[in-house]
Amino acid sequence: MIQNGLEYLNSRLIFGMMPGLASTRKLCEALGNPQKKFKTIHVVGTNGKGSTSYYLSGVLQAHGLKTGLYTSPHLVSMRERIRVNDLPIDDESLDRLIMQVKAAAEETQVEPTFFEVLTIVAFLYYAEQNIDVAVLEAGMGGRLDSTAVADGELIVLTSIGLEHTEVLGSTESAILKEKMGVAGSAQSILSNGRSKIFVLGGLNENLIAEAKIFAASHSCSCVVPEIRNDIELPNLGQHYIENASLSLKAAELFLQKSRDFSAVDVVANKGIVYDGALALKTLTTRSWAGRMQKLVDANGVTKFILDGAHNSHAVRRLVETLDKYYPNQKFHCVFGALRDKDVGEMLKLMAPHVSAWHITRTPYPRFRELSDLQIELEKLGLNVASAAEFSREYLNEVCASVTDGTPVLITGSLYMIGATVQALKDDFDGLAFFRGMEPTTNEHR
């Protein structure tokens, strides 16, 4: 990225997370309301938003729609967060549009947050690119998340868990309402008299019942799709099948029922009809980077498994996946984690699947020290096979220590997965998307 835009963007970090739509709305109005120039599908939830958004955008694109994708955080570069038809925003456009938002902020005397700036940049870019639809992953919550100003007509809810309780509420019920609030606080009826639709996933029966009551009170409807058994994905794990099932139902609703959503029907204008076989075929090629991702070499051999599991909940899903796809197999594990994570529980859960622990850290200041990780492992009676600062050379050393052909498992932190992607992107086709990108800070993750 050109330096001016990056400097301004980073200057926004001091404002942290400030839930609310006033600043975003004021800036959007000053910039001509770019978010009103395309259709929007919102994706909200606690876990699974990124993969669900990625799968959904791919299916829509495969049907001929010019599709924007907005996600967070990034692994290597800020450019990853804003894509059109799987291509990241270019450096020049990102810098130019950040500075455009800066000028609008100075004119309107608004102090936007980091996330608000990037969200508005995405709106501006999608409007410039004349996209048909944007799939927007909410950052935190929904009702007060800056993406909500796009006023999406279809809303996908992936899951609910306790997160950001100081802002979203102390119970799953309260968090559910905050996330569903992306539909709008008033009666959510569209200009053609139709209601907005929620596609619900990852909820227990009690939360589904609450979601339906909330939706009815806002004149919205709910769809609860079944988990499909005919989906094949590059990403390993039942949780990705669940997320892909949500994506398929959302795509079907959007493409088959688009005239229910809008008087200006881009889908009908293009003569597009939902094709279930095409959607399934598309998913077979959609690898969401760094999440139960296999890196396969030119000979078809899986050399690494990357997974950004960084808390106990995510590690449980990782372990479930290893049980299913690699039963009775143990791995050399490259592990690093941040200081604020429950490392002891993570290590305990993973221990039955690890034959050798290789502990590491990136230069990021919030990473746990190697000595600290070693103490945590020793508490569990686990030995450290090697310890070093993260580098490509260290990965080579770990690979050289593997004698049975088993892939090396790399996990514990998305920061470390990002560093791994940067180190390996030129060697594996599965990381080709990241080639040519300059790394940018992820302090806000």
Tab-separated table of C-alpha atoms in Angstrom:
chain	number	residue	atom	x	y	z
A	1	MET	CA	0.000	0.000	0.000
A	2	ILE	CA	1.140	3.546	-0.686
A	3	GLN	CA	2.346	5.073	2.575
A	4	ASN	CA	-0.097	8.005	2.971
A	5	GLY	CA	-3.171	5.794	3.167
A	6	LEU	CA	-1.497	3.298	5.491
A	7	GLU	CA	-0.374	6.049	7.865
A	8	TYR	CA	-3.873	7.493	8.097
A	9	LEU	CA	-5.440	4.066	8.538
A	10	ASN	CA	-3.057	3.162	11.343
A	11	SER	CA	-3.728	6.513	13.021
A	12	ARG	CA	-7.316	5.328	13.482
A	13	LEU	CA	-6.260	2.462	15.748
A	14	ILE	CA	-6.196	4.766	18.780
A	15	PHE	CA	-10.008	4.940	18.633
A	16	GLY	CA	-10.327	1.174	19.117
A	17	MET	CA	-13.795	-0.296	18.623
A	18	MET	CA	-16.606	2.246	18.892
A	19	PRO	CA	-19.964	0.586	18.144
A	20	GLY	CA	-22.433	2.914	16.470
A	21	LEU	CA	-23.550	4.008	13.015
A	22	ALA	CA	-23.578	7.806	13.261
A	23	SER	CA	-20.042	8.362	11.953
A	24	THR	CA	-20.386	5.816	9.150
A	25	ARG	CA	-23.717	7.235	8.027
A	26	LYS	CA	-22.422	10.803	8.065
A	27	LEU	CA	-19.358	9.882	6.018
A	28	CYS	CA	-21.385	7.790	3.571
A	29	GLU	CA	-23.748	10.705	3.001
A	30	ALA	CA	-20.800	13.033	2.398
A	31	LEU	CA	-19.431	10.556	-0.144
A	32	GLY	CA	-22.688	10.086	-2.064
A	33	ASN	CA	-23.951	6.976	-0.235
A	34	PRO	CA	-21.940	4.427	-2.241
A	35	GLN	CA	-23.469	1.555	-0.213
A	36	LYS	CA	-26.806	2.130	-1.972
A	37	LYS	CA	-25.377	1.375	-5.431
A	38	PHE	CA	-25.343	-2.426	-5.112
A	39	LYS	CA	-27.225	-5.201	-3.364
A	40	THR	CA	-25.939	-6.503	-0.052
A	41	ILE	CA	-25.961	-9.783	1.842
A	42	HIS	CA	-24.886	-9.486	5.487
A	43	VAL	CA	-23.076	-12.302	7.297
A	44	VAL	CA	-23.118	-12.041	11.094
A	45	GLY	CA	-22.297	-14.443	13.918
A	46	THR	CA	-19.640	-15.443	16.426
A	47	ASN	CA	-17.684	-18.056	14.460
A	48	GLY	CA	-17.695	-19.075	10.802
A	49	LYS	CA	-18.441	-15.690	9.242
A	50	GLY	CA	-15.350	-15.561	7.049
A	51	SER	CA	-15.658	-18.999	5.473
A	52	THR	CA	-19.429	-18.619	5.017
A	53	SER	CA	-18.906	-15.280	3.275
A	54	TYR	CA	-16.135	-16.710	1.096
A	55	TYR	CA	-18.170	-19.732	0.020
A	56	LEU	CA	-21.263	-17.598	-0.669
A	57	SER	CA	-19.396	-15.026	-2.744
A	58	GLY	CA	-17.889	-17.803	-4.861
A	59	VAL	CA	-21.266	-19.369	-5.618
A	60	LEU	CA	-22.778	-16.001	-6.590
A	61	GLN	CA	-19.791	-15.232	-8.791
A	62	ALA	CA	-20.051	-18.618	-10.493
A	63	HIS	CA	-23.632	-17.740	-11.471
A	64	GLY	CA	-22.466	-14.629	-13.328
A	65	LEU	CA	-22.861	-11.913	-10.720
A	66	LYS	CA	-20.051	-9.433	-10.231
A	67	THR	CA	-19.510	-10.014	-6.532
A	68	GLY	CA	-17.775	-8.054	-3.803
A	69	LEU	CA	-16.436	-9.734	-0.663
A	70	TYR	CA	-15.580	-7.865	2.544
A	71	THR	CA	-13.948	-9.835	5.362
A	72	SER	CA	-11.689	-9.410	8.374
A	73	PRO	CA	-9.074	-9.888	9.660
A	74	HIS	CA	-6.444	-10.361	6.975
A	75	LEU	CA	-3.614	-12.871	7.032
A	76	VAL	CA	-0.943	-11.010	5.048
A	77	SER	CA	-2.216	-7.784	3.488
A	78	MET	CA	-5.024	-5.293	4.027
A	79	ARG	CA	-5.890	-5.841	0.364
A	80	GLU	CA	-7.346	-9.268	1.211
A	81	ARG	CA	-10.272	-7.685	3.016
A	82	ILE	CA	-11.782	-6.030	-0.072
A	83	ARG	CA	-12.240	-8.214	-3.146
A	84	VAL	CA	-14.218	-8.210	-6.381
A	85	ASN	CA	-14.639	-11.543	-8.131
A	86	ASP	CA	-11.821	-12.977	-5.998
A	87	LEU	CA	-9.345	-10.239	-6.944
A	88	PRO	CA	-8.043	-8.065	-4.089
A	89	ILE	CA	-8.261	-4.311	-4.265
A	90	ASP	CA	-5.079	-2.884	-5.813
A	91	ASP	CA	-2.646	-0.759	-3.809
A	92	GLU	CA	-3.378	2.448	-5.720
A	93	SER	CA	-7.151	2.191	-5.265
A	94	LEU	CA	-6.837	1.333	-1.595
A	95	ASP	CA	-4.574	4.317	-0.922
A	96	ARG	CA	-6.700	6.696	-3.022
A	97	LEU	CA	-9.967	5.684	-1.381
A	98	ILE	CA	-8.550	5.814	2.143
A	99	MET	CA	-7.438	9.374	1.455
A	100	GLN	CA	-10.889	10.129	0.035
A	101	VAL	CA	-12.445	8.976	3.311
A	102	LYS	CA	-9.864	11.043	5.223
A	103	ALA	CA	-10.850	14.167	3.290
A	104	ALA	CA	-14.541	13.523	3.992
A	105	ALA	CA	-13.789	12.955	7.677
A	106	GLU	CA	-11.945	16.265	7.922
A	107	GLU	CA	-14.737	18.082	6.082
A	108	THR	CA	-17.469	16.638	8.299
A	109	GLN	CA	-15.347	16.752	11.482
A	110	VAL	CA	-15.797	13.037	12.095
A	111	GLU	CA	-13.134	10.832	13.721
A	112	PRO	CA	-13.756	7.372	12.212
A	113	THR	CA	-12.318	4.149	13.595
A	114	PHE	CA	-9.999	1.855	11.671
A	115	PHE	CA	-12.874	-0.497	10.797
A	116	GLU	CA	-15.191	2.333	9.779
A	117	VAL	CA	-12.594	3.688	7.338
A	118	LEU	CA	-12.057	0.299	5.714
A	119	THR	CA	-15.794	-0.386	5.523
A	120	ILE	CA	-16.432	2.883	3.689
A	121	VAL	CA	-13.449	2.227	1.412
A	122	ALA	CA	-15.070	-1.093	0.520
A	123	PHE	CA	-18.374	0.660	-0.276
A	124	LEU	CA	-16.602	3.180	-2.499
A	125	TYR	CA	-14.615	0.493	-4.308
A	126	TYR	CA	-17.643	-1.704	-4.926
A	127	ALA	CA	-19.576	1.268	-6.290
A	128	GLU	CA	-16.668	2.173	-8.599
A	129	GLN	CA	-16.440	-1.435	-9.777
A	130	ASN	CA	-20.185	-1.467	-10.499
A	131	ILE	CA	-20.711	-4.765	-8.709
A	132	ASP	CA	-24.056	-6.549	-8.544
A	133	VAL	CA	-23.900	-7.734	-4.950
A	134	ALA	CA	-21.582	-7.451	-1.941
A	135	VAL	CA	-21.212	-10.130	0.712
A	136	LEU	CA	-20.315	-8.221	3.885
A	137	GLU	CA	-18.885	-9.927	6.942
A	138	ALA	CA	-19.779	-7.923	10.035
A	139	GLY	CA	-16.885	-7.006	12.277
A	140	MET	CA	-18.512	-7.155	15.720
A	141	GLY	CA	-22.159	-7.610	16.577
A	142	GLY	CA	-24.522	-6.402	13.887
A	143	ARG	CA	-26.956	-3.727	15.043
A	144	LEU	CA	-24.190	-1.176	15.618
A	145	ASP	CA	-21.585	-2.596	13.222
A	146	SER	CA	-20.587	-0.130	10.507
A	147	THR	CA	-21.458	-2.643	7.767
A	148	ALA	CA	-25.121	-2.346	8.833
A	149	VAL	CA	-25.550	0.957	6.987
A	150	ALA	CA	-25.599	-1.044	3.737
A	151	ASP	CA	-29.032	-2.320	4.832
A	152	GLY	CA	-28.794	-5.821	3.390
A	153	GLU	CA	-31.912	-7.636	2.275
A	154	LEU	CA	-30.649	-11.122	3.137
A	155	ILE	CA	-28.884	-11.845	6.428
A	156	VAL	CA	-26.903	-14.990	7.259
A	157	LEU	CA	-26.355	-15.809	10.945
A	158	THR	CA	-23.605	-18.400	11.378
A	159	SER	CA	-23.482	-19.041	15.141
A	160	ILE	CA	-23.776	-17.452	18.571
A	161	GLY	CA	-21.256	-17.590	21.404
A	162	LEU	CA	-20.089	-15.408	24.267
A	163	GLU	CA	-17.794	-12.731	22.835
A	164	HIS	CA	-17.266	-9.015	23.423
A	165	THR	CA	-19.740	-9.328	26.283
A	166	GLU	CA	-18.934	-5.822	27.521
A	167	VAL	CA	-20.493	-4.463	24.324
A	168	LEU	CA	-22.848	-7.146	22.999
A	169	GLY	CA	-24.327	-8.433	26.260
A	170	SER	CA	-23.558	-11.082	28.849
A	171	THR	CA	-25.841	-13.839	27.537
A	172	GLU	CA	-26.198	-15.676	24.239
A	173	SER	CA	-29.760	-14.379	24.009
A	174	ALA	CA	-28.583	-10.751	24.231
A	175	ILE	CA	-25.802	-11.349	21.705
A	176	LEU	CA	-28.290	-13.010	19.330
A	177	LYS	CA	-30.453	-9.894	19.331
A	178	GLU	CA	-27.466	-7.615	18.786
A	179	LYS	CA	-26.321	-9.612	15.770
A	180	MET	CA	-29.803	-9.948	14.275
A	181	GLY	CA	-30.181	-6.194	14.778
A	182	VAL	CA	-28.226	-5.711	11.539
A	183	ALA	CA	-31.667	-5.929	9.921
A	184	GLY	CA	-32.490	-2.506	11.337
A	185	SER	CA	-34.225	-1.300	14.481
A	186	ALA	CA	-37.417	-0.326	12.707
A	187	GLN	CA	-39.863	-2.559	10.876
A	188	SER	CA	-37.687	-4.269	8.265
A	189	ILE	CA	-40.016	-4.011	5.297
A	190	LEU	CA	-38.554	-3.295	1.882
A	191	SER	CA	-39.912	-0.752	-0.571
A	192	ASN	CA	-41.754	-3.470	-2.526
A	193	GLY	CA	-43.545	-4.701	0.589
A	194	ARG	CA	-41.447	-7.847	1.053
A	195	SER	CA	-39.648	-8.723	4.268
A	196	LYS	CA	-36.000	-9.300	4.918
A	197	ILE	CA	-34.893	-12.909	5.393
A	198	PHE	CA	-32.586	-14.470	7.986
A	199	VAL	CA	-30.750	-17.697	7.164
A	200	LEU	CA	-29.950	-19.264	10.542
A	201	GLY	CA	-27.167	-21.707	11.363
A	202	GLY	CA	-25.239	-22.981	14.374
A	203	LEU	CA	-28.013	-22.299	16.899
A	204	ASN	CA	-29.576	-24.583	19.487
A	205	GLU	CA	-33.361	-25.022	19.613
A	206	ASN	CA	-33.853	-22.338	22.252
A	207	LEU	CA	-31.905	-19.743	20.267
A	208	ILE	CA	-33.735	-20.675	17.058
A	209	ALA	CA	-37.035	-20.056	18.839
A	210	GLU	CA	-35.756	-16.689	20.106
A	211	ALA	CA	-34.475	-15.799	16.652
A	212	LYS	CA	-37.874	-16.473	15.109
A	213	ILE	CA	-39.594	-14.299	17.705
A	214	PHE	CA	-37.114	-11.483	17.107
A	215	ALA	CA	-37.521	-11.775	13.332
A	216	ALA	CA	-41.318	-11.699	13.565
A	217	SER	CA	-41.179	-8.585	15.747
A	218	HIS	CA	-39.223	-6.900	12.948
A	219	SER	CA	-41.502	-8.268	10.205
A	220	CYS	CA	-38.663	-10.507	8.966
A	221	SER	CA	-38.796	-14.194	8.115
A	222	CYS	CA	-36.395	-17.014	9.013
A	223	VAL	CA	-35.033	-20.029	7.152
A	224	VAL	CA	-33.162	-22.802	8.980
A	225	PRO	CA	-31.388	-24.942	6.353
A	226	GLU	CA	-30.436	-28.548	6.963
A	227	ILE	CA	-26.768	-29.489	7.015
A	228	ARG	CA	-26.019	-31.003	3.614
A	229	ASN	CA	-24.225	-34.324	3.165
A	230	ASP	CA	-23.289	-33.824	-0.483
A	231	ILE	CA	-20.786	-30.974	-0.073
A	232	GLU	CA	-17.096	-31.426	-0.872
A	233	LEU	CA	-14.668	-28.724	0.258
A	234	PRO	CA	-10.906	-28.223	0.263
A	235	ASN	CA	-11.189	-27.141	3.931
A	236	LEU	CA	-11.384	-30.099	6.285
A	237	GLY	CA	-13.999	-30.242	9.023
A	238	GLN	CA	-17.703	-30.616	9.683
A	239	HIS	CA	-17.934	-26.963	10.747
A	240	TYR	CA	-17.009	-25.902	7.214
A	241	ILE	CA	-19.689	-28.210	5.796
A	242	GLU	CA	-22.138	-26.449	8.112
A	243	ASN	CA	-20.979	-23.024	6.915
A	244	ALA	CA	-21.128	-24.104	3.274
A	245	SER	CA	-24.688	-25.386	3.809
A	246	LEU	CA	-25.674	-21.903	4.968
A	247	SER	CA	-23.975	-20.404	1.929
A	248	LEU	CA	-25.848	-22.653	-0.485
A	249	LYS	CA	-29.234	-21.794	1.013
A	250	ALA	CA	-28.393	-18.083	1.013
A	251	ALA	CA	-27.314	-18.237	-2.633
A	252	GLU	CA	-30.462	-20.142	-3.567
A	253	LEU	CA	-32.691	-17.607	-1.847
A	254	PHE	CA	-30.890	-14.670	-3.395
A	255	LEU	CA	-30.833	-16.073	-6.919
A	256	GLN	CA	-34.256	-17.726	-7.024
A	257	LYS	CA	-36.181	-15.163	-5.042
A	258	SER	CA	-34.315	-12.000	-5.906
A	259	ARG	CA	-37.423	-10.271	-7.212
A	260	ASP	CA	-38.812	-10.646	-3.699
A	261	PHE	CA	-35.991	-8.441	-2.486
A	262	SER	CA	-35.853	-5.574	-4.942
A	263	ALA	CA	-37.875	-3.853	-7.642
A	264	VAL	CA	-34.632	-3.489	-9.584
A	265	ASP	CA	-33.810	-7.147	-10.157
A	266	VAL	CA	-30.251	-7.626	-11.368
A	267	VAL	CA	-30.641	-11.405	-11.270
A	268	ALA	CA	-33.700	-11.421	-13.552
A	269	ASN	CA	-32.118	-8.829	-15.832
A	270	LYS	CA	-29.165	-11.170	-16.391
A	271	GLY	CA	-31.383	-14.196	-16.854
A	272	ILE	CA	-29.733	-16.022	-13.954
A	273	VAL	CA	-31.308	-19.154	-12.478
A	274	TYR	CA	-29.926	-20.957	-9.441
A	275	ASP	CA	-28.018	-24.079	-10.463
A	276	GLY	CA	-27.484	-26.461	-7.549
A	277	ALA	CA	-24.971	-28.605	-9.421
A	278	LEU	CA	-22.913	-25.527	-10.330
A	279	ALA	CA	-23.000	-24.342	-6.736
A	280	LEU	CA	-21.701	-27.689	-5.431
A	281	LYS	CA	-18.986	-27.819	-8.081
A	282	THR	CA	-17.885	-24.304	-7.154
A	283	LEU	CA	-17.467	-25.234	-3.501
A	284	THR	CA	-15.027	-28.025	-4.385
A	285	THR	CA	-12.497	-25.322	-5.332
A	286	ARG	CA	-13.153	-22.789	-2.535
A	287	SER	CA	-10.292	-23.087	-0.064
A	288	TRP	CA	-10.588	-20.564	2.780
A	289	ALA	CA	-6.951	-19.817	3.515
A	290	GLY	CA	-5.410	-20.761	6.841
A	291	ARG	CA	-8.412	-22.657	8.168
A	292	MET	CA	-7.949	-26.433	8.117
A	293	GLN	CA	-6.133	-25.880	4.840
A	294	LYS	CA	-3.938	-28.559	3.313
A	295	LEU	CA	-0.842	-27.358	1.452
A	296	VAL	CA	-0.067	-29.865	-1.272
A	297	ASP	CA	3.210	-29.911	-3.206
A	298	ALA	CA	3.707	-30.495	-6.941
A	299	ASN	CA	3.742	-34.257	-6.352
A	300	GLY	CA	0.357	-34.231	-4.665
A	301	VAL	CA	1.819	-34.757	-1.189
A	302	THR	CA	0.292	-32.815	1.719
A	303	LYS	CA	3.218	-31.096	3.442
A	304	PHE	CA	1.418	-28.804	5.876
A	305	ILE	CA	-1.972	-28.379	7.510
A	306	LEU	CA	-2.695	-24.770	8.498
A	307	ASP	CA	-5.382	-23.918	11.020
A	308	GLY	CA	-5.857	-20.599	12.768
A	309	ALA	CA	-7.440	-22.142	15.890
A	310	HIS	CA	-6.610	-19.638	18.623
A	311	ASN	CA	-8.940	-20.530	21.483
A	312	SER	CA	-10.275	-23.652	23.172
A	313	HIS	CA	-13.516	-23.712	21.150
A	314	ALA	CA	-11.641	-23.601	17.856
A	315	VAL	CA	-9.132	-26.214	19.026
A	316	ARG	CA	-11.988	-28.583	19.841
A	317	ARG	CA	-13.167	-28.313	16.238
A	318	LEU	CA	-9.599	-28.860	15.077
A	319	VAL	CA	-9.332	-32.030	17.191
A	320	GLU	CA	-12.700	-33.306	15.924
A	321	THR	CA	-11.445	-32.835	12.373
A	322	LEU	CA	-8.167	-34.632	13.007
A	323	ASP	CA	-10.107	-37.519	14.571
A	324	LYS	CA	-12.230	-37.806	11.447
A	325	TYR	CA	-9.665	-37.346	8.688
A	326	TYR	CA	-6.506	-38.615	10.393
A	327	PRO	CA	-7.656	-41.260	12.905
A	328	ASN	CA	-4.943	-42.670	15.172
A	329	GLN	CA	-2.354	-40.387	13.575
A	330	LYS	CA	-0.023	-37.998	15.386
A	331	PHE	CA	1.626	-34.880	14.004
A	332	HIS	CA	4.683	-32.739	14.431
A	333	CYS	CA	3.018	-29.503	15.571
A	334	VAL	CA	4.399	-25.990	15.144
A	335	PHE	CA	2.609	-24.027	17.857
A	336	GLY	CA	2.564	-20.389	18.899
A	337	ALA	CA	-0.069	-18.343	20.707
A	338	LEU	CA	-0.858	-14.930	22.146
A	339	ARG	CA	-0.487	-14.137	25.830
A	340	ASP	CA	-4.218	-13.642	26.424
A	341	LYS	CA	-5.210	-17.151	25.272
A	342	ASP	CA	-5.870	-20.183	27.482
A	343	VAL	CA	-2.824	-22.002	26.195
A	344	GLY	CA	-2.942	-24.738	28.828
A	345	GLU	CA	-6.381	-25.902	27.732
A	346	MET	CA	-5.446	-25.667	24.050
A	347	LEU	CA	-2.316	-27.805	24.551
A	348	LYS	CA	-4.205	-30.341	26.676
A	349	LEU	CA	-6.857	-30.795	23.969
A	350	MET	CA	-4.277	-31.218	21.214
A	351	ALA	CA	-1.815	-33.441	23.086
A	352	PRO	CA	-3.276	-36.829	21.997
A	353	HIS	CA	-2.727	-35.819	18.360
A	354	VAL	CA	0.841	-34.503	18.636
A	355	SER	CA	4.007	-36.592	18.422
A	356	ALA	CA	6.434	-33.656	18.696
A	357	TRP	CA	5.953	-30.044	19.816
A	358	HIS	CA	7.845	-27.286	17.993
A	359	ILE	CA	7.172	-23.979	19.739
A	360	THR	CA	7.660	-20.614	18.098
A	361	ARG	CA	6.675	-16.967	18.081
A	362	THR	CA	6.516	-14.162	15.544
A	363	PRO	CA	7.894	-10.658	16.275
A	364	TYR	CA	4.373	-9.492	17.137
A	365	PRO	CA	4.632	-8.140	20.725
A	366	ARG	CA	1.515	-9.887	22.070
A	367	PHE	CA	2.990	-13.341	21.381
A	368	ARG	CA	3.878	-15.598	24.297
A	369	GLU	CA	7.564	-16.030	24.959
A	370	LEU	CA	9.093	-19.401	24.103
A	371	SER	CA	10.063	-19.947	27.734
A	372	ASP	CA	6.445	-19.408	28.779
A	373	LEU	CA	5.178	-21.960	26.251
A	374	GLN	CA	7.777	-24.456	27.411
A	375	ILE	CA	6.586	-24.085	31.021
A	376	GLU	CA	2.981	-24.656	29.930
A	377	LEU	CA	3.968	-27.832	28.096
A	378	GLU	CA	6.035	-29.103	31.011
A	379	LYS	CA	3.051	-28.622	33.349
A	380	LEU	CA	1.228	-31.182	31.193
A	381	GLY	CA	4.186	-33.543	31.086
A	382	LEU	CA	4.841	-32.743	27.422
A	383	ASN	CA	8.322	-32.372	25.963
A	384	VAL	CA	9.505	-29.680	23.552
A	385	ALA	CA	11.222	-31.060	20.445
A	386	SER	CA	12.439	-27.643	19.277
A	387	ALA	CA	12.004	-23.936	19.965
A	388	ALA	CA	12.895	-20.943	17.784
A	389	GLU	CA	11.687	-17.631	16.427
A	390	PHE	CA	9.402	-18.176	13.455
A	391	SER	CA	11.067	-18.256	10.032
A	392	ARG	CA	11.060	-20.225	6.822
A	393	GLU	CA	14.339	-21.787	7.889
A	394	TYR	CA	12.736	-23.023	11.085
A	395	LEU	CA	9.879	-24.599	9.121
A	396	ASN	CA	12.467	-26.356	6.950
A	397	GLU	CA	14.143	-27.733	10.082
A	398	VAL	CA	10.842	-29.027	11.422
A	399	CYS	CA	10.022	-30.683	8.094
A	400	ALA	CA	13.439	-32.349	8.068
A	401	SER	CA	12.667	-33.928	11.452
A	402	VAL	CA	9.536	-35.650	10.122
A	403	THR	CA	10.447	-39.179	9.021
A	404	ASP	CA	7.048	-40.787	8.406
A	405	GLY	CA	5.669	-38.449	5.709
A	406	THR	CA	2.997	-37.003	7.991
A	407	PRO	CA	2.049	-33.368	7.281
A	408	VAL	CA	3.306	-30.723	9.700
A	409	LEU	CA	0.436	-29.136	11.648
A	410	ILE	CA	0.739	-25.369	12.211
A	411	THR	CA	-1.739	-23.799	14.613
A	412	GLY	CA	-2.361	-21.650	17.705
A	413	SER	CA	-2.717	-18.155	16.246
A	414	LEU	CA	-3.985	-16.435	13.109
A	415	TYR	CA	-0.963	-14.153	13.371
A	416	MET	CA	1.309	-17.152	12.980
A	417	ILE	CA	-0.798	-18.523	10.131
A	418	GLY	CA	-0.363	-15.174	8.412
A	419	ALA	CA	3.403	-15.385	8.850
A	420	THR	CA	3.319	-18.954	7.516
A	421	VAL	CA	1.337	-17.925	4.445
A	422	GLN	CA	3.823	-15.146	3.771
A	423	ALA	CA	6.735	-17.594	4.079
A	424	LEU	CA	5.226	-20.335	1.894
A	425	LYS	CA	3.096	-18.442	-0.654
A	426	ASP	CA	5.548	-18.878	-3.538
A	427	ASP	CA	5.884	-22.629	-2.996
A	428	PHE	CA	2.284	-23.839	-2.913
A	429	ASP	CA	-0.436	-23.190	-5.462
A	430	GLY	CA	-2.972	-23.153	-2.631
A	431	LEU	CA	-1.483	-19.820	-1.527
A	432	ALA	CA	-1.188	-18.239	-4.982
A	433	PHE	CA	-3.791	-15.582	-4.056
A	434	PHE	CA	-1.247	-13.961	-1.720
A	435	ARG	CA	1.596	-13.603	-4.217
A	436	GLY	CA	2.580	-10.034	-4.951
A	437	MET	CA	1.102	-8.717	-1.698
A	438	GLU	CA	3.206	-6.692	0.704
A	439	PRO	CA	2.560	-7.549	4.371
A	440	THR	CA	0.679	-4.931	6.396
A	441	THR	CA	0.112	-4.667	10.122
A	442	ASN	CA	-2.651	-6.571	11.870
A	443	GLU	CA	-2.504	-4.871	15.247
A	444	HIS	CA	-6.285	-4.511	15.268
A	445	ARG	CA	-6.993	-8.228	14.940
